Coordinates of C-alpha atoms in Angstrom, one line a residue:
M107 CA -0.1 -0.1 0.0
Q108 CA 1.2 3.6 -1.0
N109 CA 2.7 5.6 2.0
L110 CA 0.3 8.6 2.3
S111 CA 2.1 10.0 5.2
G112 CA 3.5 12.6 2.9
S113 CA 7.0 11.3 3.3
P114 CA 7.9 10.0 0.0
R115 CA 9.2 6.3 -0.5
R116 CA 12.9 5.6 -1.0
L117 CA 13.9 3.3 -3.6
Q118 CA 17.3 1.3 -2.9
L119 CA 19.4 0.8 -5.9
Q120 CA 20.8 -2.3 -6.2
A121 CA 22.7 -4.7 -8.7
P122 CA 19.7 -5.9 -11.0
S123 CA 18.6 -9.7 -11.5
P124 CA 19.5 -11.2 -14.6
D125 CA 15.8 -11.5 -15.5
S126 CA 14.6 -8.1 -14.8
P127 CA 15.6 -4.6 -16.4
S128 CA 18.3 -2.3 -15.0
L129 CA 17.9 0.5 -13.0
P130 CA 19.3 3.8 -14.0
H131 CA 23.2 3.5 -12.9
A132 CA 22.6 0.7 -10.5
A133 CA 24.5 1.7 -7.3
T134 CA 24.1 1.9 -3.6
G135 CA 21.7 4.9 -2.3
P136 CA 18.3 6.2 -1.8
L137 CA 16.4 7.4 -4.7
R138 CA 13.1 9.1 -4.1
V139 CA 11.0 8.5 -7.2
A140 CA 7.3 10.2 -8.1
V141 CA 5.2 9.5 -11.1
V142 CA 2.7 12.3 -12.5
H143 CA 0.1 11.2 -14.5
E144 CA -2.8 13.2 -16.1
W145 CA -6.0 11.2 -15.2
L146 CA -7.0 8.0 -14.3
V147 CA -10.5 6.8 -15.5
S148 CA -9.7 3.9 -17.2
R149 CA -7.3 1.6 -18.5
A150 CA -6.3 2.7 -22.0
G151 CA -2.9 3.0 -23.8
S152 CA -1.1 5.8 -21.6
E153 CA -2.3 3.7 -18.2
K154 CA -0.4 0.7 -19.8
V155 CA 2.8 2.7 -20.0
L156 CA 2.1 4.0 -16.6
E157 CA 1.8 0.5 -15.4
Q158 CA 5.2 -0.7 -16.6
I159 CA 7.0 2.6 -15.2
L160 CA 5.5 1.6 -12.1
K161 CA 6.9 -2.0 -12.5
V162 CA 10.3 -0.3 -13.3
Y163 CA 10.1 1.9 -10.4
P164 CA 8.2 -0.3 -7.8
Q165 CA 8.1 1.9 -4.8
A166 CA 7.3 5.3 -6.5
D167 CA 4.6 7.3 -5.6
L168 CA 1.9 8.2 -7.7
F169 CA 0.2 12.0 -8.8
A170 CA -2.8 12.2 -10.9
L171 CA -5.2 15.3 -11.8
V172 CA -8.3 12.9 -10.9
D173 CA -8.6 9.0 -10.0
F174 CA -12.0 7.8 -10.9
L175 CA -10.7 4.1 -11.7
D176 CA -13.2 1.5 -11.0
E177 CA -12.1 -1.0 -8.6
G178 CA -12.1 -3.8 -11.3
E179 CA -9.6 -1.9 -13.1
R180 CA -7.1 -0.8 -10.2
A181 CA -5.1 -3.9 -10.2
F182 CA -2.4 -2.7 -12.2
L183 CA -1.6 0.2 -9.5
E184 CA -0.8 -2.5 -7.0
G185 CA -2.3 -1.0 -4.1
R186 CA -1.5 2.6 -4.8
Q187 CA -4.2 5.3 -4.3
A188 CA -3.1 8.6 -6.6
R189 CA -2.7 11.6 -4.8
T190 CA -5.1 14.2 -6.5
S191 CA -5.5 17.8 -7.6
F192 CA -8.3 19.9 -6.7
I193 CA -10.2 19.0 -9.9
Q194 CA -11.3 15.6 -8.2
R195 CA -13.6 17.5 -5.8
L196 CA -15.1 19.6 -8.3
P197 CA -19.0 19.1 -9.5
R198 CA -19.4 16.5 -12.3
A199 CA -15.6 15.9 -12.4
R200 CA -16.1 12.1 -12.8
T201 CA -18.0 12.5 -16.0
C202 CA -17.0 15.7 -17.3
Y203 CA -13.1 16.1 -16.3
R204 CA -12.1 17.2 -19.7
H205 CA -14.1 20.1 -19.3
Y206 CA -11.6 21.6 -16.7
L207 CA -9.1 21.6 -19.0
P208 CA -8.3 25.3 -18.8
L209 CA -7.8 24.6 -15.1
M210 CA -5.4 21.7 -15.8
P211 CA -2.0 23.5 -15.9
L212 CA -3.0 25.1 -12.2
A213 CA -3.8 22.1 -11.0
V214 CA -0.7 20.3 -12.2
E215 CA 1.3 22.9 -10.9
Q216 CA -0.2 22.4 -7.3
F217 CA 1.7 19.0 -6.8
D218 CA 4.2 19.2 -4.2
V219 CA 6.8 16.9 -5.5
S220 CA 9.8 19.1 -4.0
D221 CA 10.8 16.0 -1.3
Y222 CA 11.5 13.5 -4.6
D223 CA 15.0 13.2 -6.4
L224 CA 13.6 11.7 -9.4
V225 CA 10.3 13.0 -10.8
I226 CA 8.9 10.8 -14.3
S227 CA 5.7 12.4 -15.9
S228 CA 3.6 10.5 -18.1
S229 CA 2.0 13.3 -20.4
H230 CA 0.0 13.7 -23.2
A231 CA -1.5 17.1 -22.0
V232 CA -0.1 18.8 -18.7
A233 CA 1.4 16.3 -16.6
K234 CA 5.0 17.6 -17.7
G235 CA 4.4 21.0 -16.1
V236 CA 4.6 19.6 -12.7
I237 CA 7.0 22.3 -11.0
T238 CA 10.3 20.7 -9.9
G239 CA 13.6 22.4 -8.3
P240 CA 17.3 22.9 -9.6
D241 CA 18.3 19.8 -7.3
Q242 CA 15.9 17.3 -9.1
I243 CA 15.7 15.6 -12.1
H244 CA 12.5 15.6 -14.2
I245 CA 12.1 13.0 -17.2
S246 CA 9.0 13.3 -19.1
Y247 CA 7.7 10.1 -21.5
V248 CA 5.6 12.1 -23.6
H249 CA 2.5 10.4 -25.5
T250 CA 2.0 13.6 -27.5
P251 CA 2.5 17.0 -27.1
I252 CA -1.1 18.6 -26.4
R253 CA -2.3 17.3 -30.0
Y254 CA -5.6 19.8 -30.0
A255 CA -3.3 23.0 -28.9
W256 CA -0.7 22.6 -31.7
D257 CA -1.0 20.9 -35.4
L258 CA -4.3 19.5 -35.1
Q259 CA -5.8 22.5 -33.6
H260 CA -8.1 23.3 -36.7
Q261 CA -8.6 19.8 -37.2
Y262 CA -10.1 19.8 -33.4
L263 CA -12.3 22.9 -34.1
R264 CA -13.9 21.7 -37.4
E265 CA -14.8 18.6 -35.4
S266 CA -16.1 20.1 -32.3
R267 CA -18.0 22.5 -34.6
L268 CA -16.3 25.5 -32.9
E269 CA -15.0 27.5 -36.4
T270 CA -17.4 30.2 -36.0
G271 CA -19.1 32.3 -33.1
W272 CA -17.9 33.4 -29.5
K273 CA -17.4 29.8 -28.2
S274 CA -14.9 29.5 -31.4
W275 CA -12.8 32.4 -30.0
A276 CA -13.1 31.4 -26.4
A277 CA -11.7 28.1 -27.5
R278 CA -9.1 29.7 -29.6
A279 CA -8.0 32.0 -26.7
C280 CA -7.9 28.7 -24.4
L281 CA -5.7 26.8 -26.8
H282 CA -3.4 29.9 -27.4
Y283 CA -2.9 30.2 -23.6
L284 CA -2.2 26.4 -23.1
R285 CA 0.7 26.7 -26.0
L286 CA 2.3 29.4 -24.2
W287 CA 2.1 27.5 -21.1
D288 CA 3.3 24.4 -22.6
T289 CA 6.2 26.0 -24.4
R290 CA 7.0 27.6 -21.1
T291 CA 7.2 24.1 -19.0
A292 CA 9.2 22.1 -21.4
H293 CA 12.2 24.0 -19.7
G294 CA 11.5 22.5 -16.6
V295 CA 12.2 18.9 -18.2
D296 CA 15.6 17.7 -18.2
G297 CA 15.3 14.7 -20.6
F298 CA 12.4 13.9 -22.9
I299 CA 11.4 10.6 -24.2
A300 CA 8.8 9.9 -26.8
N301 CA 6.5 7.1 -27.8
S302 CA 7.7 7.2 -31.4
A303 CA 10.1 8.7 -33.8
Y304 CA 7.0 10.7 -34.9
V305 CA 6.2 12.2 -31.7
A306 CA 10.0 12.9 -31.1
R307 CA 9.9 14.9 -34.2
R308 CA 6.6 16.8 -32.8
I309 CA 8.9 17.4 -29.8
R310 CA 11.7 18.9 -31.8
K311 CA 9.1 21.0 -33.6
V312 CA 7.2 22.3 -30.7
Y313 CA 9.6 22.5 -27.7
G314 CA 12.8 22.5 -29.7
R315 CA 14.3 19.5 -28.0
T316 CA 16.2 16.3 -28.7
A317 CA 14.1 13.3 -27.0
S318 CA 14.9 9.4 -27.3
V319 CA 12.2 7.2 -28.2
V320 CA 10.8 4.2 -26.1
Y321 CA 7.9 2.5 -28.2
P322 CA 4.9 1.9 -25.9
P323 CA 4.5 -1.6 -24.3
V324 CA 2.5 -4.5 -26.0
D325 CA 1.1 -7.2 -24.1
T326 CA 1.9 -9.7 -26.9
G327 CA 1.3 -12.7 -24.7
T328 CA -2.0 -12.3 -24.5
F329 CA -2.4 -12.5 -28.2
Q330 CA -2.0 -16.0 -29.8
L331 CA -0.2 -16.8 -33.5
R332 CA -2.9 -18.1 -35.7
R333 CA -1.9 -19.3 -39.1
D334 CA -5.0 -20.0 -40.6
K335 CA -6.8 -16.7 -41.6
E336 CA -10.5 -16.6 -42.6
N337 CA -11.8 -14.6 -45.6
F338 CA -12.7 -11.3 -43.9
Y339 CA -10.9 -7.6 -42.8
L340 CA -11.3 -6.4 -39.7
A341 CA -11.7 -2.8 -38.2
A342 CA -11.5 -2.3 -34.7
G343 CA -11.2 0.8 -32.4
R344 CA -13.1 3.8 -30.8
Y345 CA -15.5 5.4 -33.1
V346 CA -14.2 8.8 -32.7
A347 CA -13.6 11.3 -35.7
Y348 CA -10.0 11.0 -36.1
K349 CA -10.1 7.1 -36.2
R350 CA -12.1 7.6 -39.7
M351 CA -14.3 4.3 -38.9
P352 CA -16.6 5.6 -41.8
L353 CA -14.2 5.8 -44.1
I354 CA -13.3 2.3 -43.5
A355 CA -17.2 1.3 -44.2
E356 CA -17.5 3.5 -47.5
A357 CA -14.4 1.6 -48.8
F358 CA -15.8 -1.6 -48.5
A359 CA -19.4 -0.6 -49.4
A360 CA -17.8 0.1 -52.5
M361 CA -16.0 -3.7 -52.3
P362 CA -19.4 -5.8 -52.1
D363 CA -17.0 -9.0 -52.7
K364 CA -14.9 -8.1 -49.7
R365 CA -16.2 -8.6 -46.1
L366 CA -15.4 -6.2 -43.5
V367 CA -16.1 -7.2 -39.4
M368 CA -16.3 -3.8 -37.4
I369 CA -15.8 -4.2 -33.6
G370 CA -15.7 -1.1 -31.0
E371 CA -18.1 1.6 -30.1
G372 CA -18.0 5.6 -29.6
A373 CA -19.7 8.7 -31.4
E374 CA -19.7 7.7 -34.9
L375 CA -21.0 4.2 -34.4
D376 CA -24.5 5.2 -35.5
R377 CA -23.0 6.8 -38.8
V378 CA -21.3 3.2 -39.7
R379 CA -24.4 1.7 -39.4
F380 CA -26.0 3.9 -41.3
L381 CA -23.7 3.1 -44.2
A382 CA -23.3 -0.6 -43.1
R383 CA -27.1 -0.9 -43.9
R384 CA -26.6 -0.5 -47.7
A385 CA -23.7 -3.2 -47.8
A386 CA -24.3 -6.9 -47.0
N387 CA -20.5 -7.3 -46.6
I388 CA -20.3 -5.6 -43.4
E389 CA -20.8 -6.5 -40.1
V390 CA -20.9 -3.9 -37.2
L391 CA -20.5 -5.8 -33.9
G392 CA -20.1 -2.6 -31.8
Y393 CA -18.4 -3.1 -28.4
Q394 CA -16.9 -6.7 -27.9
P395 CA -15.3 -8.1 -24.7
G396 CA -11.4 -8.1 -25.5
A397 CA -11.0 -12.0 -25.7
V398 CA -13.5 -11.8 -28.6
L399 CA -11.8 -9.0 -30.1
A400 CA -8.6 -11.0 -29.7
D401 CA -10.1 -14.2 -31.3
T402 CA -11.5 -12.2 -34.4
M403 CA -8.3 -10.4 -34.6
A404 CA -6.5 -13.5 -35.0
R405 CA -8.9 -15.2 -37.6
A406 CA -9.1 -11.8 -39.7
K407 CA -7.1 -11.7 -43.1
A408 CA -5.8 -8.2 -42.1
L409 CA -6.6 -5.7 -39.8
V410 CA -7.6 -2.2 -41.6
F411 CA -6.4 1.0 -39.5
A412 CA -7.4 4.6 -41.2
A413 CA -6.2 6.6 -38.0
E414 CA -3.0 8.8 -37.7
E415 CA -1.9 7.9 -34.6
D416 CA 1.0 8.9 -32.5
F417 CA 2.2 5.5 -32.1
G418 CA -0.9 3.1 -32.6
I419 CA -1.0 -0.2 -30.5
T420 CA -3.8 -1.8 -32.3
P421 CA -1.6 -2.6 -35.2
V422 CA 1.1 -4.3 -33.1
E423 CA -1.5 -6.4 -31.3
A424 CA -3.1 -7.5 -34.8
Q425 CA 0.5 -8.3 -35.7
A426 CA 1.2 -10.5 -32.6
C427 CA -1.6 -12.6 -34.0
G428 CA -0.1 -13.3 -36.9
T429 CA -2.4 -10.9 -38.8
P430 CA -0.9 -8.3 -41.4
V431 CA -2.1 -4.8 -41.3
I432 CA -3.5 -2.3 -43.9
A433 CA -3.0 1.2 -42.7
Y434 CA -3.1 4.9 -43.7
G435 CA 0.8 5.4 -44.3
A436 CA 1.4 8.4 -41.5
G437 CA 2.4 9.0 -37.7
G438 CA 3.6 6.1 -35.6
V439 CA 2.6 3.2 -37.9
L440 CA 4.9 3.7 -40.0
E441 CA 7.5 2.6 -37.3
S442 CA 5.4 -0.5 -36.3
V443 CA 4.3 -2.1 -39.6
V444 CA 6.8 -3.1 -42.3
A445 CA 5.3 -2.3 -45.8
D446 CA 7.3 -4.6 -47.8
P447 CA 6.1 -7.2 -50.5
D448 CA 8.7 -9.8 -49.6
P449 CA 7.0 -12.3 -47.5
E450 CA 10.5 -12.6 -45.3
R451 CA 10.4 -9.1 -44.1
G452 CA 6.5 -7.3 -44.8
T453 CA 3.9 -7.3 -42.0
G454 CA 1.4 -5.1 -44.0
W455 CA 0.6 -2.3 -46.7
F456 CA -0.1 1.1 -46.7
F457 CA -2.5 3.4 -48.5
P458 CA -1.2 7.2 -48.6
R459 CA -4.5 9.2 -48.5
Q460 CA -7.5 9.0 -45.9
T461 CA -9.8 8.5 -48.9
A462 CA -12.2 5.5 -49.4
A463 CA -10.7 5.2 -53.1
S464 CA -7.1 5.0 -51.8
L465 CA -8.1 2.4 -49.3
C466 CA -9.7 0.5 -51.7
Q467 CA -6.4 0.5 -54.0
A468 CA -4.5 -0.4 -51.2
V469 CA -6.8 -3.7 -50.6
R470 CA -6.4 -4.5 -54.2
E471 CA -2.8 -4.2 -53.6
F472 CA -2.4 -6.3 -50.7
E473 CA -4.4 -9.1 -52.3
S474 CA -2.5 -9.0 -55.5
M475 CA 0.8 -9.9 -52.9
G476 CA -0.2 -13.3 -52.3
G477 CA -0.1 -13.2 -48.6
F478 CA 2.3 -12.1 -45.7
R479 CA 3.8 -14.7 -43.2
P480 CA 2.3 -14.7 -39.6
E481 CA 5.5 -15.7 -38.1
V482 CA 6.9 -12.7 -39.6
C483 CA 4.2 -10.4 -38.4
R484 CA 4.2 -12.1 -34.8
A485 CA 8.1 -11.7 -34.6
N486 CA 7.6 -7.9 -35.4
A487 CA 5.1 -7.4 -33.1
E488 CA 7.7 -8.7 -30.2
R489 CA 9.8 -5.8 -30.8
F490 CA 7.1 -3.7 -28.8
S491 CA 7.0 -6.3 -25.9
Q492 CA 6.7 -5.1 -22.6
E493 CA 9.8 -6.6 -21.2
N494 CA 11.3 -4.5 -23.9
F495 CA 9.6 -1.4 -22.9
R496 CA 10.7 -1.6 -19.3
Q497 CA 14.3 -2.2 -20.4
A498 CA 14.3 0.9 -22.9
L499 CA 12.9 2.9 -20.3
A500 CA 15.4 1.8 -17.6
D501 CA 18.6 2.4 -20.2
A502 CA 16.7 6.0 -21.6
V503 CA 16.4 7.2 -17.9
G504 CA 19.9 6.4 -17.5
Q505 CA 21.3 8.1 -20.4
V506 CA 19.3 11.0 -19.3
L507 CA 21.3 10.7 -15.7
A508 CA 24.6 10.3 -17.3
R509 CA 24.3 13.6 -19.3
Q510 CA 23.9 15.1 -16.0
S511 CA 27.0 14.2 -14.9
D512 CA 27.6 17.4 -12.5
H513 CA 24.1 17.5 -11.0
P514 CA 24.2 17.7 -7.1
L515 CA 21.6 14.7 -7.0
L516 CA 24.0 12.0 -8.5
A517 CA 26.7 13.2 -6.4
R518 CA 24.8 13.0 -3.4
L519 CA 23.4 9.1 -4.2
G520 CA 26.9 8.3 -5.5
L521 CA 25.9 7.9 -9.2
C522 CA 28.6 9.9 -10.9
P523 CA 30.5 7.9 -13.7

C-alpha cells in the first residue's frame, strides 16, 4: 500500500537481477521517485505505459489530476492510491473532467513533489508541467504534445463545430494560452522520452528539444499466433472522428465481394451503422470483450487501420496474432508496420491518402501480393513487448542521468560516472 503520510518512499538501488531491467546507474543509495500522470479514468493506452513505469520503479509515489478508476480496473496500480488535485472535488468531475482543461495547468502546478529526487511524468496534455527544483531531475515520457493545441488545432475546432462564433474565439484563446504554458514548462524537463520517432519530431518542432524513443508496451503474450486466416477484414477501435471508421465502411461498401467486420463503440457508431445498412458485406458488432476482439483479430485476413496515430497499439496487437495490417501511411504506424511485399520481411501495406478510393486500391494491392507470413508479423510485434519497454525505459532514464554528470543529486547518491 502506498505511503500517504506525506514522506516519499525511498527506492534502494541495487545490482539488477538477470531477468529484470537494470535501474539507471545501479548503485547503492536511496532514490525518491514520483510519477505524475494526467488522469485515471480507464485502463487505456497511456495507463498501460504507466503500469510498466511503476514496475520499473515499484516504490514510486503516484500523482494524478483525477482518479476515478473502477475497483475492477485498479489491479495494475498494485494498491496505490494516487494523490489527486482539486479537480477531483469539482462538480461532475467524474464524467466531465475534460471540461476542466483550462484549470489543468494550474492543478498540476499544485502538486508538491519537492521531496523527490526523480520525477517521471507520463504526459499527453499537462503532466509535464509539474514544478520541480534545480536539485531534482524531471524526465517526461511524452505520448504526444497537446495535439489539439498544436498542429491539430484546426481539425479539433472543425470536429467540435467551433469554427465560428463566440465559443470558437473562447476556445481559440484557451488553446493559445495552453501553447504558451506548454512551451514555457518544457524548460522544466531535464530529459524527454517520446513514444515514437513521429512524436520525437513533434517534440523537436514544438519544444525545440531532442527526445529519445521508447515505444509503448504491448502485452503480446495475450495474443496467440494463428496461421489459418479466414476470408474477412477487421476494423477495430474507438468510433471517434480521427479514427476514420466511416471511411473504412465507405470503402468496403464499394467492394461488395470483400467482407468487413467492425468492432468498437463511440460517437460515430451510428454513422457507421447507417453506411453498413446499405452493404451486406459489412458486419458491425459494436463493443466486444477483449477475448472476443483478440479471437476475431487472430482469424482476420488483415486489420484495416485508417487513423493517424502517434504510435497505434492496435496494429501491433494484430501483428502479434500473425495478422497483417493495411494502414494509412502516416504517424507511428510507419514504425510498427513493415510495408514490404517480400514475405520474409513484410507485415502489411499502406495507403497514401485518407480516402475510400485510396484504401480500396491498397486492399487490391494487398490481395495481389499473395499473403504475408504470420510468423514474420509475430516476430515484428515482439519488438514492442512489455519486457522490451521496461529495459528501454530504464536505459533511457540512465542516459538522461549520464548527461547530468555534474548534477548535485547524482553526487549525493554516488551515481556519478
